[in-house]
CSV table of C-alpha atoms in Angstrom, one decimal:
chain,number,residue,atom,x,y,z
A,160,UNK,CA,0.0,0.0,0.0
A,161,UNK,CA,1.4,3.4,-1.0
A,162,UNK,CA,2.3,5.9,1.7
A,163,UNK,CA,1.3,9.6,1.9
A,164,UNK,CA,3.0,12.8,0.9
A,165,UNK,CA,2.5,15.5,3.6
A,166,UNK,CA,2.9,19.1,2.6
A,167,UNK,CA,4.1,20.7,5.9
A,168,UNK,CA,4.3,24.4,6.6
A,169,UNK,CA,7.2,25.6,8.7
A,170,UNK,CA,7.6,28.9,10.6
A,171,UNK,CA,8.5,32.0,8.5
A,172,UNK,CA,11.1,32.8,11.2
A,173,UNK,CA,9.7,32.5,14.7
A,174,UNK,CA,9.9,28.9,15.8
A,175,UNK,CA,7.0,29.4,18.2
A,176,UNK,CA,4.7,29.6,15.1
A,177,UNK,CA,5.3,25.9,14.4
A,178,UNK,CA,2.0,24.1,14.8
A,179,UNK,CA,1.6,21.0,17.0
A,180,UNK,CA,0.2,19.1,14.0
A,181,UNK,CA,3.4,20.0,12.0
A,182,UNK,CA,5.6,18.8,14.8
A,183,UNK,CA,3.6,15.6,15.1
A,184,UNK,CA,3.8,15.0,11.4
A,185,UNK,CA,7.6,15.4,11.3
A,186,UNK,CA,7.7,12.9,14.2
A,187,UNK,CA,5.5,10.3,12.5
A,188,UNK,CA,6.8,10.2,8.9
A,189,UNK,CA,9.5,7.8,7.6
A,190,UNK,CA,11.6,10.6,6.0
A,191,UNK,CA,11.6,14.3,5.2
A,192,UNK,CA,12.1,16.0,1.8
A,193,UNK,CA,13.6,19.4,2.6
A,194,UNK,CA,14.5,22.4,0.4
A,195,UNK,CA,17.7,22.8,2.5
A,196,UNK,CA,18.5,19.9,4.9
A,197,UNK,CA,20.7,22.2,7.0
A,198,UNK,CA,17.8,24.6,7.7
A,199,UNK,CA,15.4,21.7,8.4
A,200,UNK,CA,18.0,20.1,10.7
A,201,UNK,CA,17.8,23.1,13.0
A,202,UNK,CA,14.1,22.8,13.2
A,203,UNK,CA,14.3,19.1,14.0
A,204,UNK,CA,16.9,19.8,16.7
A,205,UNK,CA,14.5,22.3,18.2
A,206,UNK,CA,11.9,19.5,18.3
A,207,UNK,CA,14.3,16.9,19.6
A,208,UNK,CA,13.8,14.7,16.5
A,209,UNK,CA,16.1,12.7,14.3
A,210,UNK,CA,14.8,11.8,10.9
A,211,UNK,CA,16.3,10.7,7.5
A,212,UNK,CA,16.3,13.6,5.1
A,213,UNK,CA,16.7,14.1,1.4
A,214,UNK,CA,17.2,17.4,-0.4
A,215,UNK,CA,14.6,18.5,-2.9
A,216,UNK,CA,15.2,21.8,-4.6
A,217,UNK,CA,15.0,23.6,-7.9
A,218,UNK,CA,18.1,22.0,-9.5
A,219,UNK,CA,17.3,18.3,-8.7
A,220,UNK,CA,13.6,18.2,-9.1
A,221,UNK,CA,13.3,15.5,-11.7
A,222,UNK,CA,15.8,12.9,-10.4
A,223,UNK,CA,15.1,13.5,-6.7
A,224,UNK,CA,11.3,13.8,-7.2
A,225,UNK,CA,11.1,10.4,-8.9
A,226,UNK,CA,13.1,8.8,-6.1
A,227,UNK,CA,10.9,10.4,-3.4
A,228,UNK,CA,7.7,9.3,-5.1
A,229,UNK,CA,9.1,5.8,-5.6
A,230,UNK,CA,9.7,5.5,-1.9
A,231,UNK,CA,6.2,6.8,-1.1
A,232,UNK,CA,4.7,4.4,-3.7
A,233,UNK,CA,6.5,1.6,-1.9
A,234,UNK,CA,4.8,2.4,1.4
A,235,UNK,CA,6.8,5.1,3.1
A,236,UNK,CA,5.4,8.4,4.4
A,237,UNK,CA,7.2,11.6,3.5
A,238,UNK,CA,7.0,15.2,4.9
A,239,UNK,CA,7.8,17.8,2.3
A,240,UNK,CA,8.9,21.2,3.7
A,241,UNK,CA,10.6,24.4,2.4
A,242,UNK,CA,12.9,26.6,4.4
A,243,UNK,CA,10.0,28.7,5.6
A,244,UNK,CA,6.3,29.0,5.0
A,245,UNK,CA,4.0,26.8,3.0
A,246,UNK,CA,5.7,24.5,0.5
A,247,UNK,CA,4.6,24.6,-3.2
A,248,UNK,CA,3.7,28.3,-3.1
A,249,UNK,CA,6.1,29.9,-5.5
A,250,UNK,CA,8.3,27.0,-4.7
A,251,UNK,CA,9.6,23.8,-6.4
A,252,UNK,CA,7.2,21.7,-4.2
A,253,UNK,CA,4.5,22.4,-6.7
A,254,UNK,CA,6.1,19.9,-9.1
A,255,UNK,CA,6.2,17.0,-6.8
A,256,UNK,CA,2.6,17.7,-5.6
A,257,UNK,CA,1.5,17.6,-9.3
A,258,UNK,CA,3.4,14.4,-10.0
A,259,UNK,CA,2.2,12.7,-6.8
A,260,UNK,CA,-1.4,13.5,-7.6
A,261,UNK,CA,-0.9,12.2,-11.2
A,262,UNK,CA,0.5,9.0,-9.8
A,263,UNK,CA,-2.5,8.5,-7.5
A,264,UNK,CA,-0.5,9.2,-4.3
A,265,UNK,CA,-2.4,10.8,-1.4
A,266,UNK,CA,-1.3,14.3,-0.7
A,267,UNK,CA,-2.2,15.8,2.7
A,268,UNK,CA,-1.7,19.5,3.6
A,269,UNK,CA,-0.4,20.5,7.1
A,270,UNK,CA,-1.0,24.2,6.8
A,271,UNK,CA,0.2,27.3,8.5
A,272,UNK,CA,1.5,30.7,7.6
A,273,UNK,CA,2.5,31.7,4.0
A,274,UNK,CA,4.5,34.9,3.7
A,275,UNK,CA,2.3,36.3,1.0
A,276,UNK,CA,-0.9,36.1,3.0
A,277,UNK,CA,0.7,37.1,6.2
A,278,UNK,CA,2.0,40.3,4.5
A,279,UNK,CA,-1.3,41.0,2.9
A,280,UNK,CA,-3.1,40.8,6.3
A,281,UNK,CA,-1.0,43.6,7.8
A,282,UNK,CA,-0.6,45.7,4.7
A,283,UNK,CA,-3.6,48.0,5.3
A,284,UNK,CA,-4.5,47.5,1.6
A,285,UNK,CA,-7.7,45.8,0.3
A,286,UNK,CA,-7.6,42.1,1.0
A,287,UNK,CA,-10.9,40.9,-0.4
A,288,UNK,CA,-9.4,40.3,-3.9
A,289,UNK,CA,-5.7,40.0,-4.6
A,290,UNK,CA,-3.2,38.6,-7.2
A,291,UNK,CA,-0.1,36.7,-6.1
A,292,UNK,CA,2.7,37.1,-8.7
A,293,UNK,CA,5.5,35.6,-6.6
A,294,UNK,CA,9.0,36.3,-8.0
A,295,UNK,CA,9.1,38.3,-11.2
A,296,UNK,CA,11.2,36.8,-14.0
A,297,UNK,CA,15.0,37.6,-14.0
A,298,UNK,CA,15.1,38.0,-17.8
A,299,UNK,CA,14.6,41.7,-18.6
A,300,UNK,CA,12.2,41.2,-21.5
A,301,UNK,CA,10.1,38.6,-19.6
A,302,UNK,CA,10.0,40.9,-16.6
A,303,UNK,CA,8.8,43.8,-18.6
A,304,UNK,CA,6.1,41.7,-20.3
A,305,UNK,CA,4.9,40.4,-16.9
A,306,UNK,CA,4.7,43.9,-15.5
A,307,UNK,CA,2.8,45.1,-18.6
A,308,UNK,CA,0.2,42.4,-18.1
A,309,UNK,CA,-0.6,43.9,-14.7
A,310,UNK,CA,-1.5,47.3,-16.1
A,311,UNK,CA,-5.1,48.0,-15.2
A,312,UNK,CA,-5.2,45.3,-12.6
A,313,UNK,CA,-7.5,46.6,-9.9
A,314,UNK,CA,-6.9,43.8,-7.3
A,315,UNK,CA,-4.1,44.2,-4.7
A,316,UNK,CA,-0.9,42.6,-6.1
A,317,UNK,CA,1.7,40.7,-4.2
A,318,UNK,CA,5.3,40.0,-5.1
A,319,UNK,CA,8.2,38.2,-3.5
A,320,UNK,CA,11.7,39.7,-4.0
A,321,UNK,CA,15.2,38.9,-3.0
A,322,UNK,CA,17.2,41.8,-1.4
A,323,UNK,CA,19.8,42.1,-4.2
A,324,UNK,CA,17.1,42.5,-6.8
A,325,UNK,CA,14.8,44.8,-4.8
A,326,UNK,CA,16.1,48.2,-6.0
A,327,UNK,CA,15.7,47.3,-9.7
A,328,UNK,CA,12.3,45.8,-9.2
A,329,UNK,CA,11.1,48.9,-7.3
A,330,UNK,CA,12.4,51.1,-10.2
A,331,UNK,CA,10.6,49.0,-12.7
A,332,UNK,CA,7.3,49.0,-10.8
A,333,UNK,CA,7.6,52.8,-10.2
A,334,UNK,CA,8.1,53.4,-13.9
A,335,UNK,CA,5.2,51.2,-14.8
A,336,UNK,CA,2.6,52.2,-12.2
A,337,UNK,CA,3.7,55.6,-11.1
A,338,UNK,CA,5.4,56.9,-8.0
A,339,UNK,CA,2.1,57.5,-6.1
A,340,UNK,CA,0.9,53.9,-6.2
A,341,UNK,CA,0.4,52.6,-2.6
A,342,UNK,CA,2.9,49.9,-1.5
A,343,UNK,CA,3.5,48.1,1.8
A,344,UNK,CA,6.9,46.5,2.2
A,345,UNK,CA,6.9,43.5,4.6
A,346,UNK,CA,10.5,42.5,5.5
A,347,UNK,CA,11.8,39.6,7.6
A,348,UNK,CA,8.2,38.6,8.7
A,349,UNK,CA,8.0,37.1,12.3
A,350,UNK,CA,11.8,37.5,12.7
A,351,UNK,CA,13.8,39.8,15.1
A,352,UNK,CA,14.1,42.6,12.5
A,353,UNK,CA,10.5,42.4,11.2
A,354,UNK,CA,9.4,45.6,9.4
A,355,UNK,CA,6.0,46.5,8.0
A,356,UNK,CA,6.3,49.8,6.1
A,357,UNK,CA,3.3,51.4,4.3
A,358,UNK,CA,4.7,53.7,1.7
A,359,UNK,CA,4.5,54.4,-2.1
A,360,UNK,CA,6.5,53.0,-5.0
A,361,UNK,CA,8.3,56.3,-5.5
A,362,UNK,CA,9.3,56.6,-1.8
A,363,UNK,CA,10.4,53.0,-1.6
A,364,UNK,CA,12.4,53.2,-4.8
A,365,UNK,CA,14.2,56.3,-3.6
A,366,UNK,CA,14.9,54.8,-0.2
A,367,UNK,CA,16.4,51.6,-1.4
A,368,UNK,CA,18.4,53.4,-4.0
A,369,UNK,CA,20.3,54.9,-1.1
A,370,UNK,CA,20.0,52.0,1.5
A,371,UNK,CA,21.1,48.4,1.1
A,372,UNK,CA,18.1,46.0,1.4
A,373,UNK,CA,18.5,43.3,3.9
A,374,UNK,CA,16.4,40.2,4.4
A,375,UNK,CA,13.5,38.7,2.5
A,376,UNK,CA,10.8,40.9,1.1
A,377,UNK,CA,7.1,40.8,0.3
A,378,UNK,CA,5.8,43.7,-1.7
A,379,UNK,CA,2.1,44.4,-1.4
A,380,UNK,CA,1.0,46.9,-4.1
A,381,UNK,CA,-2.4,48.6,-4.4
A,382,UNK,CA,-4.3,47.9,-7.5
A,383,UNK,CA,-5.1,50.4,-10.2
A,384,UNK,CA,-7.5,53.1,-9.0
A,385,UNK,CA,-11.0,53.4,-10.4
A,386,UNK,CA,-11.2,55.7,-13.4
A,387,UNK,CA,-13.3,58.8,-12.5
A,388,UNK,CA,-16.6,58.6,-14.3
A,389,UNK,CA,-17.0,61.2,-17.1
A,390,UNK,CA,-19.4,63.9,-16.3
A,391,UNK,CA,-22.6,63.7,-18.5
A,392,UNK,CA,-22.9,66.2,-21.3
A,393,UNK,CA,-25.2,69.2,-20.5
A,394,UNK,CA,-28.8,68.8,-21.9
A,395,UNK,CA,-28.1,71.6,-24.4
A,396,UNK,CA,-25.4,69.4,-26.2
A,397,UNK,CA,-27.8,66.5,-26.2
A,398,UNK,CA,-30.6,68.6,-27.6
A,399,UNK,CA,-28.4,70.0,-30.3
A,400,UNK,CA,-27.5,66.4,-31.4
A,401,UNK,CA,-31.2,65.3,-31.2
A,402,UNK,CA,-32.2,68.2,-33.5
A,403,UNK,CA,-29.7,67.1,-36.1
A,404,UNK,CA,-30.9,63.6,-35.8
A,405,UNK,CA,-34.5,64.8,-36.4
A,406,UNK,CA,-33.4,66.8,-39.4
A,407,UNK,CA,-31.0,64.4,-41.0
A,408,UNK,CA,-32.6,61.0,-40.1
A,409,UNK,CA,-36.2,62.0,-39.7
A,410,UNK,CA,-36.4,60.7,-36.1
A,411,UNK,CA,-39.3,61.7,-33.8
A,412,UNK,CA,-38.5,63.9,-30.8
A,413,UNK,CA,-38.7,60.9,-28.5
A,414,UNK,CA,-36.5,58.7,-30.6
A,415,UNK,CA,-34.0,61.5,-31.2
A,416,UNK,CA,-33.9,62.3,-27.5
A,417,UNK,CA,-33.2,58.6,-26.6
A,418,UNK,CA,-30.5,58.3,-29.3
A,419,UNK,CA,-28.8,61.6,-28.2
A,420,UNK,CA,-28.9,60.5,-24.5
A,421,UNK,CA,-27.1,57.2,-25.4
A,422,UNK,CA,-24.4,59.0,-27.3
A,423,UNK,CA,-23.7,61.9,-25.0
A,424,UNK,CA,-24.7,60.7,-21.6
A,425,UNK,CA,-27.1,63.7,-21.1
A,426,UNK,CA,-30.4,63.1,-19.4
A,427,UNK,CA,-33.0,61.9,-21.9
A,428,UNK,CA,-36.0,63.6,-20.3
A,429,UNK,CA,-34.1,66.9,-20.2
A,430,UNK,CA,-33.2,66.6,-23.9
A,431,UNK,CA,-36.8,65.8,-24.8
A,432,UNK,CA,-38.0,68.7,-22.7
A,433,UNK,CA,-35.6,71.0,-24.5
A,434,UNK,CA,-36.8,69.7,-27.9
A,435,UNK,CA,-40.4,70.5,-27.0
A,436,UNK,CA,-39.6,73.9,-25.7
A,437,UNK,CA,-37.7,74.6,-28.8
A,438,UNK,CA,-40.8,73.6,-30.9
A,439,UNK,CA,-43.0,75.9,-28.9
A,440,UNK,CA,-40.6,78.8,-29.4
A,441,UNK,CA,-40.7,78.3,-33.2
A,442,UNK,CA,-44.5,78.3,-33.4
């Protein structure tokens, strides 16, 4: 009988955030697949556990993933974890989850914090609808294309970014969305130097052009503002168009008023009233 693949969330930084269920899962499985076994070893030492571990990260996905799934298919239980947060979210874990499901292997989530949702919750920006973009592409052309796709996006947008790439990304976002776009920078979440900074793209780009970024960052950017509704045309403009429609197309006053209202946004009743008053003046 095949075993189970557990997707286990680990603390973003503060070890007190580890859930009892996650600790129990680490204790019960046969082995652990870790993004970095050195990081996970510290967590296991904190729990007083000793478990066989294998590394599973971006550059060994295919070979190591097949080996892990073969062991699970043979009856072993495995806990997959990343260095911090929920595995498979902007993370190589998504590949082994997909392959496990395709192979009919049971996948069980053991959830807790994810950096993106944690940052969103404390950003002060709208949380009802949001878009998670993760890390932007490193290729300049692909990055520009991805940013261009977000033009007009009204939902709150979340990005992950590494410190050495942050200044360039802030510059690119500022150029694309304008310096006044609201931004909350969440840095080193749950750690000793945690920082939540509501700001704007322009202010953030200027600050990190002069100050070296440190730590891991989540950027929570406000969506595109609603376009102000155009003011309706005055009734006089609608009436002028309606008179032309009556003369050129032979429309009745009621039909001309309706058509002119649709084209100009002016009030139909006011247009019709102006037409009737104009007829009375000509009699």
